Short mmCIF file of C-alpha atoms in Angstrom, two decimals:
data_model
loop_
_atom_site.label_atom_id
_atom_site.label_comp_id
_atom_site.label_asym_id
_atom_site.label_seq_id
_atom_site.Cartn_x
_atom_site.Cartn_y
_atom_site.Cartn_z
CA MET H 1 -15.04 -1.27 -7.14
CA ARG H 2 -11.44 0.49 -9.35
CA ALA H 3 -7.84 -0.49 -7.80
CA LEU H 4 -4.78 0.42 -8.31
CA ILE H 5 -1.88 -2.07 -8.25
CA VAL H 6 2.07 -1.09 -7.59
CA GLU H 7 4.01 -4.06 -7.35
CA ASP H 8 7.65 -5.04 -9.71
CA GLU H 9 7.43 -8.75 -9.05
CA PRO H 10 5.20 -10.71 -11.29
CA ARG H 11 4.61 -13.53 -9.11
CA ILE H 12 2.94 -11.27 -6.71
CA ALA H 13 1.15 -8.83 -8.23
CA ALA H 14 -0.81 -11.94 -10.43
CA ASP H 15 -1.71 -12.80 -6.63
CA LEU H 16 -2.71 -9.32 -5.65
CA GLU H 17 -4.66 -9.25 -8.87
CA ARG H 18 -6.38 -12.39 -8.70
CA ALA H 19 -7.32 -11.63 -4.56
CA LEU H 20 -8.97 -8.60 -5.48
CA LYS H 21 -10.76 -9.74 -8.85
CA ALA H 22 -12.12 -12.28 -6.33
CA ALA H 23 -13.37 -9.41 -3.90
CA GLY H 24 -15.15 -7.79 -7.03
CA PHE H 25 -12.56 -5.15 -8.17
CA LEU H 26 -12.03 -4.76 -11.26
CA VAL H 27 -7.50 -4.21 -11.16
CA GLU H 28 -5.23 -2.51 -13.28
CA THR H 29 -1.28 -3.51 -12.68
CA VAL H 30 2.15 -1.34 -12.93
CA GLY H 31 5.22 -2.37 -12.15
CA ASP H 32 6.57 0.61 -11.09
CA GLY H 33 5.57 4.09 -9.12
CA GLU H 34 7.08 6.11 -12.02
CA THR H 35 4.64 4.37 -15.32
CA ALA H 36 1.84 5.28 -12.39
CA TRP H 37 2.01 8.38 -11.44
CA PHE H 38 3.70 10.33 -14.11
CA ARG H 39 1.84 8.63 -17.54
CA GLY H 40 -0.82 11.19 -17.16
CA GLY H 41 -3.70 9.50 -16.24
CA THR H 42 -6.83 10.63 -14.24
CA GLU H 43 -7.69 7.45 -13.71
CA GLN H 44 -9.08 7.02 -9.85
CA TYR H 45 -9.32 4.46 -7.56
CA ASP H 46 -10.70 2.59 -4.86
CA LEU H 47 -7.68 1.54 -3.79
CA ILE H 48 -4.79 1.73 -5.18
CA VAL H 49 -1.87 -1.27 -3.35
CA LEU H 50 1.73 -0.37 -3.05
CA ASP H 51 3.85 -2.86 -2.71
CA ALA H 52 7.53 -1.19 -3.11
CA PHE H 53 9.69 -2.51 0.12
CA SER H 54 11.52 -4.96 0.54
CA SER H 55 12.80 -6.72 3.93
CA ASP H 56 15.74 -4.36 3.90
CA THR H 57 15.56 -1.52 1.50
CA MET H 58 12.94 1.36 2.22
CA PRO H 59 12.45 3.73 -1.17
CA ALA H 60 12.02 6.90 1.02
CA HIS H 61 10.81 8.59 -2.36
CA LEU H 62 7.55 6.65 -1.69
CA MET H 63 7.32 8.10 1.89
CA THR H 64 7.44 11.67 1.00
CA VAL H 65 4.43 14.19 1.44
CA GLU H 66 4.37 14.71 -2.25
CA ALA H 67 4.02 10.99 -3.18
CA LEU H 68 0.90 10.60 -0.32
CA ARG H 69 -0.80 14.12 -1.66
CA VAL H 70 -0.32 12.65 -5.76
CA TYR H 71 -2.07 9.35 -4.77
CA LEU H 72 -4.72 11.04 -2.56
CA SER H 73 -4.96 12.82 -5.79
CA ARG H 74 -5.86 9.84 -7.91
CA LEU H 75 -7.58 8.36 -4.74
CA ASN H 76 -11.99 8.35 -4.99
CA ALA H 77 -13.49 10.03 -2.07
CA GLY H 78 -14.29 6.87 0.39
CA GLY H 79 -10.94 4.92 -1.70
CA MET H 80 -8.36 3.75 0.44
CA ILE H 81 -3.50 3.63 -0.07
CA ALA H 82 -1.54 -0.11 1.20
CA MET H 83 1.36 0.45 1.58
CA ASN H 84 3.26 -2.57 2.22
CA ILE H 85 6.08 -0.90 4.63
CA SER H 86 7.50 -4.97 5.80
CA SER H 87 11.31 -4.17 6.50
CA ARG H 88 13.43 -6.32 9.06
CA TYR H 89 15.72 -3.49 10.51
CA PHE H 90 13.10 -0.09 10.62
CA ASP H 91 10.04 0.91 12.30
CA ILE H 92 8.89 3.30 10.00
CA ALA H 93 4.72 2.68 10.64
CA PRO H 94 4.90 6.01 12.20
CA VAL H 95 7.19 7.59 10.19
CA VAL H 96 4.21 6.25 6.97
CA ALA H 97 1.57 7.64 9.03
CA ALA H 98 3.24 11.17 10.42
CA THR H 99 3.57 11.75 7.11
CA ALA H 100 0.51 10.73 6.07
CA ALA H 101 -1.27 13.31 8.83
CA GLU H 102 0.27 14.93 6.99
CA ALA H 103 -1.21 14.75 3.34
CA GLY H 104 -4.00 15.08 5.43
CA MET H 105 -4.69 11.06 6.02
CA PHE H 106 -5.54 9.52 8.70
CA ALA H 107 -3.75 5.86 8.75
CA LEU H 108 -3.52 2.21 10.54
CA HIS H 109 -1.11 0.18 10.54
CA LYS H 110 -1.84 -3.95 10.39
CA GLU H 111 1.03 -6.35 11.43
CA ASP H 112 0.96 -10.81 10.51
CA HIS H 113 1.27 -11.91 14.10
CA ILE H 114 2.89 -15.42 12.54
CA ASP H 115 3.98 -18.44 15.02
CA ALA H 116 7.26 -18.32 14.00
CA ALA H 117 7.70 -22.50 15.38
CA ALA H 118 5.03 -23.29 13.07
CA ALA H 119 6.73 -21.22 10.26
CA PRO H 120 10.50 -20.43 10.26
CA TYR H 121 11.39 -19.56 6.86
CA ILE H 122 8.57 -16.74 7.00
CA GLN H 123 8.71 -13.48 8.23
CA PRO H 124 5.08 -11.00 8.90
CA SER H 125 4.65 -8.63 7.32
CA HIS H 126 3.62 -4.57 8.33
CA TRP H 127 1.41 -2.45 6.26
CA VAL H 128 0.11 0.72 6.74
CA VAL H 129 -3.78 1.61 5.25
CA MET H 130 -4.54 5.25 3.92
CA GLY H 131 -8.01 7.22 3.58
CA ARG H 132 -9.28 10.10 4.45
CA ASP H 133 -12.84 8.55 6.03
CA LEU H 134 -11.13 7.65 9.50
CA HIS H 135 -15.03 5.12 9.39
CA ALA H 136 -14.09 3.18 6.51
CA LEU H 137 -10.77 2.70 7.95
CA GLU H 138 -11.90 1.90 11.25
CA SER H 139 -14.25 -0.22 9.31
CA PHE H 140 -10.89 -1.98 7.44
CA GLY H 141 -9.48 -3.03 10.32
CA ARG H 142 -11.63 -5.38 12.62
#
């Protein structure tokens, strides 16, 4: 299985790469979306991880129908896109789900539940996992 990580923070990229390699993926990591999508490669992936969000900024250009179609063109038939949409200020899961539907994909929203009393400085993360295969997404969500 092949995975592409799009992450500009080296420490987070290394953690993601280590976890995916442990799960049996061959991993490629790039620091930004332009490098990933516009370098002319034709590689196909089983998983694309987009971790471009921060708690207070929202890269809208990564969530357009056109962008999702570019990602989709790089996925294998049963592949999935995992997009970190964590934000302290915006609930964009419905927007990403609607955009995914328009691009021909299904979407599943996953949210960490953190006990604020036990970990007061940790913020929950929010992810949307998208793909063409609803059954695979539902299996992933269990």
